[in-house]
CSV table of C-alpha atoms in Angstrom, one decimal:
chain,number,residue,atom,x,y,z
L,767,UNK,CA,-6.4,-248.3,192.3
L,768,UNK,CA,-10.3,-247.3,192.7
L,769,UNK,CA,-12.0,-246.2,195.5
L,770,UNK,CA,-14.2,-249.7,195.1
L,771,UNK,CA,-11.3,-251.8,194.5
L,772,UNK,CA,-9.6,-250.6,197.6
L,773,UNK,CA,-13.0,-250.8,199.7
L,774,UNK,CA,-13.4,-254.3,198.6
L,775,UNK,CA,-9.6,-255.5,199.6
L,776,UNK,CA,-10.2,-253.8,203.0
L,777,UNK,CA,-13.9,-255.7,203.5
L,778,UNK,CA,-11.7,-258.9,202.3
L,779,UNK,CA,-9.6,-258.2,204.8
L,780,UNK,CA,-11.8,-257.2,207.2
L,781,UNK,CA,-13.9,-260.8,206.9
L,782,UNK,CA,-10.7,-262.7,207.5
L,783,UNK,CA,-9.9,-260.9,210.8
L,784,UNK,CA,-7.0,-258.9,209.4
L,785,UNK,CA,-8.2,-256.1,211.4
L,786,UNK,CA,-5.2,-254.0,211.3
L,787,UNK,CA,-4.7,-253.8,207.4
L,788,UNK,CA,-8.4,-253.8,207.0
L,789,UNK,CA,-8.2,-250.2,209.8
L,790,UNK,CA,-5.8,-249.0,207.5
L,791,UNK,CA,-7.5,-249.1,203.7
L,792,UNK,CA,-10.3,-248.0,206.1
L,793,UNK,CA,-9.2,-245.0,206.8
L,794,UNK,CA,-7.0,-244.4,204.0
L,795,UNK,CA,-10.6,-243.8,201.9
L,796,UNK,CA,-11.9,-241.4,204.8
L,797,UNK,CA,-9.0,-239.3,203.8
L,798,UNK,CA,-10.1,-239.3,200.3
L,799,UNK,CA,-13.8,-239.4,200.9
L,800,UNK,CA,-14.6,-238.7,204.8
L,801,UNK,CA,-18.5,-239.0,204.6
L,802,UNK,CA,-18.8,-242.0,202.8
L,803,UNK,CA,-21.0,-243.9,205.2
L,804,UNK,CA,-20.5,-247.2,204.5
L,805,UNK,CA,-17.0,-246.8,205.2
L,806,UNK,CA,-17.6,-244.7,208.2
L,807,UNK,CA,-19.9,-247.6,209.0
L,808,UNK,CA,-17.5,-250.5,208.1
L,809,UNK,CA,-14.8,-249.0,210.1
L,810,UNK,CA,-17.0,-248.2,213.4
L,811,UNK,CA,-18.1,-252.5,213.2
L,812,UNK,CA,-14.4,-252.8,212.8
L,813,UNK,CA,-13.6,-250.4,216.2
L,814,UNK,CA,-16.4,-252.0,218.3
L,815,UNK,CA,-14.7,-255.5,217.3
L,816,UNK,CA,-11.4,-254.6,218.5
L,817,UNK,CA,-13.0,-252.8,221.4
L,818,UNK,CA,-12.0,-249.0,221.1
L,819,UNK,CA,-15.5,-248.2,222.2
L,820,UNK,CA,-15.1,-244.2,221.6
L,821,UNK,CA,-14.4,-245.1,218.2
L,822,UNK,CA,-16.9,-247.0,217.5
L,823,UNK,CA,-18.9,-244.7,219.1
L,824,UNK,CA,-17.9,-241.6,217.0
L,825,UNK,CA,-17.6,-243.1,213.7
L,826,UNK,CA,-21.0,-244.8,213.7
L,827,UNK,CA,-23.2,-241.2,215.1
L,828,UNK,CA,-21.6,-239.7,212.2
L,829,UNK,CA,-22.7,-242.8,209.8
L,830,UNK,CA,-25.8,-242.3,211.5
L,831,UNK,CA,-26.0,-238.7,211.1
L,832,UNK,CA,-25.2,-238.3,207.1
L,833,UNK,CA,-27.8,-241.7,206.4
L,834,UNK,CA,-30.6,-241.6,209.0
L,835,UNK,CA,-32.5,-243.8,207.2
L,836,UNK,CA,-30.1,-246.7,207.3
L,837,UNK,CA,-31.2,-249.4,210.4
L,838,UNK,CA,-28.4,-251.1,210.5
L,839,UNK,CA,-26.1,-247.7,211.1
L,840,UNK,CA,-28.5,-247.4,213.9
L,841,UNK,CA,-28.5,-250.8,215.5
L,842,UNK,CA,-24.8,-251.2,215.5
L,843,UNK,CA,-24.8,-247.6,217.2
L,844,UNK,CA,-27.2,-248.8,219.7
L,845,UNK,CA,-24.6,-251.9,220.4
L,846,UNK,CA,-21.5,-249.4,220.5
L,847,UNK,CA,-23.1,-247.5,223.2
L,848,UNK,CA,-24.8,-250.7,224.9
L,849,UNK,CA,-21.5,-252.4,225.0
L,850,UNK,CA,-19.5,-249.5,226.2
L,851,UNK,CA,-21.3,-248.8,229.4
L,852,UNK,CA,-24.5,-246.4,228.2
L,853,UNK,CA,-27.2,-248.1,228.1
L,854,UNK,CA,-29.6,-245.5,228.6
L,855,UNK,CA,-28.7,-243.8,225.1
L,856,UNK,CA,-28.6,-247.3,223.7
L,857,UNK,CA,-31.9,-247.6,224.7
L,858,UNK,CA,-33.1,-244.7,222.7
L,859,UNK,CA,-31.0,-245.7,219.3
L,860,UNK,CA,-33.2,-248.9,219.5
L,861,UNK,CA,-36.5,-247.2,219.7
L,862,UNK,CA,-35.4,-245.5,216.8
L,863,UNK,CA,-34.6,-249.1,214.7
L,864,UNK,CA,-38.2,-249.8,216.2
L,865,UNK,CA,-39.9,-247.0,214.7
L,866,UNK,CA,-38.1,-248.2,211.3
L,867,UNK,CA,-38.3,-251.7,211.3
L,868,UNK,CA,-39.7,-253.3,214.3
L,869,UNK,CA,-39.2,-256.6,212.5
L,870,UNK,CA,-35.7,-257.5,213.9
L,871,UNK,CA,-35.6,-259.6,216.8
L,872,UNK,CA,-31.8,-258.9,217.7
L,873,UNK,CA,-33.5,-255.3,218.4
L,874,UNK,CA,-35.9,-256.5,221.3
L,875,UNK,CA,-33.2,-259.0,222.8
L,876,UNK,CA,-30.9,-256.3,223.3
L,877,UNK,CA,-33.5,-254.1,224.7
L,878,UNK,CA,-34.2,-256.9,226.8
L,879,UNK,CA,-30.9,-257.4,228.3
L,880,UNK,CA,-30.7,-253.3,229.4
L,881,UNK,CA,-34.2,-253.7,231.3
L,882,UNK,CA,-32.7,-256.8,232.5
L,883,UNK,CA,-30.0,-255.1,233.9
L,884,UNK,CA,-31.6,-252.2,234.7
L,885,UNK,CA,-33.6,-254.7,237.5
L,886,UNK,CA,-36.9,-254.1,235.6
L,887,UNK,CA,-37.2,-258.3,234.8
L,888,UNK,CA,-40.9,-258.1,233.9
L,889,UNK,CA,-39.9,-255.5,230.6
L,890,UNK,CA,-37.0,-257.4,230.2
L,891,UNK,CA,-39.2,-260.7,229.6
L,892,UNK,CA,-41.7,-259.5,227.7
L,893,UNK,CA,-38.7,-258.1,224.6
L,894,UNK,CA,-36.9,-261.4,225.2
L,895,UNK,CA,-40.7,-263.4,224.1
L,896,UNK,CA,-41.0,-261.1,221.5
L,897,UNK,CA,-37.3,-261.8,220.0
L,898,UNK,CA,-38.3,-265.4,220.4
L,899,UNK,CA,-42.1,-264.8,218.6
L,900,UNK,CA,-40.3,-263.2,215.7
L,901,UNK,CA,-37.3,-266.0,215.5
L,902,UNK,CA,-38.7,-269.4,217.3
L,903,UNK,CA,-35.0,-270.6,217.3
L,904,UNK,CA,-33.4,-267.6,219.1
L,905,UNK,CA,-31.6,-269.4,221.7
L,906,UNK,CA,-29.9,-266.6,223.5
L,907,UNK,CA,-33.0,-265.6,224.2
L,908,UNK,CA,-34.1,-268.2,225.7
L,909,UNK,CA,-30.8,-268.2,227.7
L,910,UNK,CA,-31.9,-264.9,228.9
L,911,UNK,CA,-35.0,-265.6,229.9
L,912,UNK,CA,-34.0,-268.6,232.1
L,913,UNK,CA,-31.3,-266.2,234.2
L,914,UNK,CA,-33.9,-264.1,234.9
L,915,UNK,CA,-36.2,-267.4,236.2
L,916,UNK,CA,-33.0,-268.3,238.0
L,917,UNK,CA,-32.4,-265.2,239.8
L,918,UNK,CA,-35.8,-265.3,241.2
L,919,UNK,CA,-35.0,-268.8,242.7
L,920,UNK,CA,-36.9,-270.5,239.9
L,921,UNK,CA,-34.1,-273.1,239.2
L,922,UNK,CA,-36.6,-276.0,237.8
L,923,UNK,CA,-38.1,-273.1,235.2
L,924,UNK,CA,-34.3,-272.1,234.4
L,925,UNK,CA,-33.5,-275.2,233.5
L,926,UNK,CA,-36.6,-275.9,231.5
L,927,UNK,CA,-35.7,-273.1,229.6
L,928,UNK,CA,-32.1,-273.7,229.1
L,929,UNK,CA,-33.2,-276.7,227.6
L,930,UNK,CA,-35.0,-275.0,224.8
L,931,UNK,CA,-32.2,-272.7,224.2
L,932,UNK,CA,-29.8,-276.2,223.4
L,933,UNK,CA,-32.8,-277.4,221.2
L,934,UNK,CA,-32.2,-274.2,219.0
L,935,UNK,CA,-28.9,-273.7,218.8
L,936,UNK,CA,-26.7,-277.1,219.8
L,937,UNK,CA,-23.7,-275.3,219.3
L,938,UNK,CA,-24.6,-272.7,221.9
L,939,UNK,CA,-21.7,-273.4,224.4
L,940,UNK,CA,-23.5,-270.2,226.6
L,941,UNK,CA,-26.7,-272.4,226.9
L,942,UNK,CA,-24.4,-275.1,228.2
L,943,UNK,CA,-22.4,-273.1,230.6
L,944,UNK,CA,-25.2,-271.4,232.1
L,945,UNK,CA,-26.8,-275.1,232.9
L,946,UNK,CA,-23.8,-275.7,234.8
L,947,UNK,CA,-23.9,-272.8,236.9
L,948,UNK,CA,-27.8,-273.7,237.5
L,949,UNK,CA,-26.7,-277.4,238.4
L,950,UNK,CA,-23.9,-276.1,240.6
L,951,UNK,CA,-26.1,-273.7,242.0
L,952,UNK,CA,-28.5,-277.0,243.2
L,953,UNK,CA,-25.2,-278.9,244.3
L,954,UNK,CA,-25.4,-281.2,241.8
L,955,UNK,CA,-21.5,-281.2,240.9
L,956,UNK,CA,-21.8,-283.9,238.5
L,957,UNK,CA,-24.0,-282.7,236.3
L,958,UNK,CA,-22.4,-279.3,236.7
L,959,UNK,CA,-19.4,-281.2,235.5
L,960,UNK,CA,-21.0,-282.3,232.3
L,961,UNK,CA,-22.2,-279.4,231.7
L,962,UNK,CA,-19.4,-277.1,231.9
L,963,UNK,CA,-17.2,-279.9,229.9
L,964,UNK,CA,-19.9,-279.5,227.1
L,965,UNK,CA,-19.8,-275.6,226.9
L,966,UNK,CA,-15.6,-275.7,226.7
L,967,UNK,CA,-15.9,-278.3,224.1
L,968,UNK,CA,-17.7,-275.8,222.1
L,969,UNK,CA,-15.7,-272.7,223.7
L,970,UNK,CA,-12.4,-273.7,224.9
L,971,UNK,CA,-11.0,-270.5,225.1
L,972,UNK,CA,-13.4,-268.8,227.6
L,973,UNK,CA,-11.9,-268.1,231.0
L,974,UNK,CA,-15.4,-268.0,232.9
L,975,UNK,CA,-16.3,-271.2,231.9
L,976,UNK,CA,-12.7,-272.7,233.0
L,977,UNK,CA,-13.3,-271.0,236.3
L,978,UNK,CA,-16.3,-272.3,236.6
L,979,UNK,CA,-15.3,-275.5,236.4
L,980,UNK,CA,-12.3,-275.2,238.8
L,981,UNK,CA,-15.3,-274.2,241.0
L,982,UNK,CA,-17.4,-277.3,240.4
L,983,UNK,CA,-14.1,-279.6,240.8
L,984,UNK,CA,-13.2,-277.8,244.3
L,985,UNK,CA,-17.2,-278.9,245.2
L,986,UNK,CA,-16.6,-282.3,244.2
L,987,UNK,CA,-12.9,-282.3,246.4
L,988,UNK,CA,-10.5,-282.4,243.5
L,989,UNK,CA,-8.3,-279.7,244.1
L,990,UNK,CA,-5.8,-280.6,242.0
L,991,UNK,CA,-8.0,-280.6,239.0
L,992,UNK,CA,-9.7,-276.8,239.9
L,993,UNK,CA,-6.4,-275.4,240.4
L,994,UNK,CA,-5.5,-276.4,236.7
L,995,UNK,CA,-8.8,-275.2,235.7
L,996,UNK,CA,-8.0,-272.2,237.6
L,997,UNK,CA,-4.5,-271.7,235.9
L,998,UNK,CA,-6.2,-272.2,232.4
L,999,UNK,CA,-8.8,-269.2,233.2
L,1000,UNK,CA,-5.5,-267.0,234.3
L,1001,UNK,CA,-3.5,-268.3,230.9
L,1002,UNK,CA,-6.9,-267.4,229.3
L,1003,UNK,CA,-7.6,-263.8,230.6
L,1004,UNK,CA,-5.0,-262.3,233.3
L,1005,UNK,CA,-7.3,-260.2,234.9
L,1006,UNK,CA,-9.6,-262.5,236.2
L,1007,UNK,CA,-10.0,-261.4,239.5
L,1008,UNK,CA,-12.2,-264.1,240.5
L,1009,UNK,CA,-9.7,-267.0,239.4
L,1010,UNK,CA,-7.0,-265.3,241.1
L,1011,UNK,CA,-8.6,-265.6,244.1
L,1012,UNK,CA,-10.1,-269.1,243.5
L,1013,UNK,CA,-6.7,-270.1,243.0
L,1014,UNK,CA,-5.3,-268.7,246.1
L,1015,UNK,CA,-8.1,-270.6,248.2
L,1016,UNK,CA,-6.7,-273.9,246.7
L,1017,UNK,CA,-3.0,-272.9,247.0
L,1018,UNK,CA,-3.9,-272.5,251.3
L,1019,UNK,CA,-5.4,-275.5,251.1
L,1020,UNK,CA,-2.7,-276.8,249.9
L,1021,UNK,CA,-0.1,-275.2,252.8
L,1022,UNK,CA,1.0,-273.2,250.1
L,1023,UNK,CA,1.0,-270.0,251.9
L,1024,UNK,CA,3.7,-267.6,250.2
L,1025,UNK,CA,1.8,-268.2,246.5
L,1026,UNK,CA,-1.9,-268.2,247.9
L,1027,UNK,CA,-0.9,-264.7,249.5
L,1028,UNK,CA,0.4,-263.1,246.1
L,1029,UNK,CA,-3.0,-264.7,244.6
L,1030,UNK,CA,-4.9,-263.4,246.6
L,1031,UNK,CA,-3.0,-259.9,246.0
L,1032,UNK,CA,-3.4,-259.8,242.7
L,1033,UNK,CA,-6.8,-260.3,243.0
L,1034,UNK,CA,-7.3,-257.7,245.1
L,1035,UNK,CA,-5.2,-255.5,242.9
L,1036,UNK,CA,-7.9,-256.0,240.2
L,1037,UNK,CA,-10.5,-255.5,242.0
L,1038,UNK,CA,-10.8,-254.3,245.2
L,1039,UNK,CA,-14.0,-256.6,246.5
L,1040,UNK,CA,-11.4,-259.0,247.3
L,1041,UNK,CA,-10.3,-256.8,250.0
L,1042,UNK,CA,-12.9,-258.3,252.7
């Protein structure tokens, strides 16, 4: 079989999230060809899917290395290293797309969010307006902006520009969610409600916004209903430390005192801010 046969089955693969075959034809061309850079490159996207961060990591520098030239080597490098905790060398990586093509407004969101959560808001606004300037409809963007207007106790602004984040992209269950947290925020529970049921309607499977709305129902004195919502954010994602402890809240409140205790364990078993 050819070298671009076999790359194609594995891409196949790849696109239908057969990510284990896909590793395997993958690497099984490295062995015949081991600086063949879109492979290097196809199988670093793959890593950084699957969340084997080093991998990703290693596999796209050399990608980068052997074609310099290529952007998207780069940008996905910059992502790697952004999403495994180094945001400082991400940082560089996308000055370098910059200096290539300064015309791609995923670059300047992503920027963004590092000066964003670097605490330097007023950078971090100014890349998320450019992403926007290049791509009116970029409604993470927008999300973006409005958690930094939040977090400076600019609720009304947040919401405003939540709004325009939903008006680009309907199906942005984020957008949703994060006008829930902004109505919780304001104690209105209701709308919070709404808001949350909207963003799992889009995203059902996301333990945050479950928790979230176990949150919202305890506000509105339905415990019954947070602690399912609670249980569906555990079932969701085991680790959630924060649900774990939710859940153990509702579980005294109920008189349930042997199972709130091993909640609230476990949650301080994953992390230890639960300890206080």
């Amino acid at each position: 079989m050819s070298f671009n046969l076999v790359l194609n089955n594995a891409v196949r693969l790849h696109e239908q999230g057969r990510l284990d075959e896909a590793e395997a034809m993958y690497r099984q061309l490295l062995e015949i060809s081991p600086e063949q850079t879109d492979v290097l490159y196809l199988l670093g996207t793959l890593a950084l899917q699957k969340k084997s961060f080093d991998s990703a990591v290693e596999l796209l520098y050399k990608a980068v290395r052997l074609a310099p030239d290529v952007v998207a080597y780069e940008f996905t490098l910059a992502q790697a290293l952004q999403d495994s905790g180094h945001p400082k060398e991400a940082l560089e990586h996308y000055k370098s797309v910059l200096e290539k093509d300064d015309s791609l407004p995923e670059t300047y969101h992503n920027i963004g969010i590092i000066y964003r959560f670097e605490g330097d808001t007023e950078e971090a606004k100014k890349q998320f307006r450019k992403a926007i300037e290049l791509r009116a409809d970029f409604s993470s963007a927008y999300v973006n902006l409005a958690l930094i207007e939040r977090d400076a106790g600019n609720s009304d602004r947040a919401l405003e520009l939540l709004d325009q984040a939903v008006q680009a992209d309907s199906q942005n269950a984020e957008a949703y969610a994060q006008i829930a947290v902004t109505h919780r925020l304001s104690e209105r529970y209701d709308q919070a409600l709404r808001y949350y049921e909207k963003a799992l309607d889009l995203n059902e499977s996301n333990p945050i916004y479950w928790n979230g709305k176990g949150i919202t129902f305890e506000r509105l004195g339905r415990p019954d209903d947070a602690f399912h919502a609670y249980c569906r954010a555990i079932e969701l994602d085991p680790g959630f430390s924060d649900a774990y402890n939710n859940r153990a809240n509702v579980y005294a409140g109920m008189g349930k005192h042997w199972e709130a205790e091993d909640d609230y364990k476990k949650a301080v078993r994953l992390d230890p801010k639960f300890t206080s």
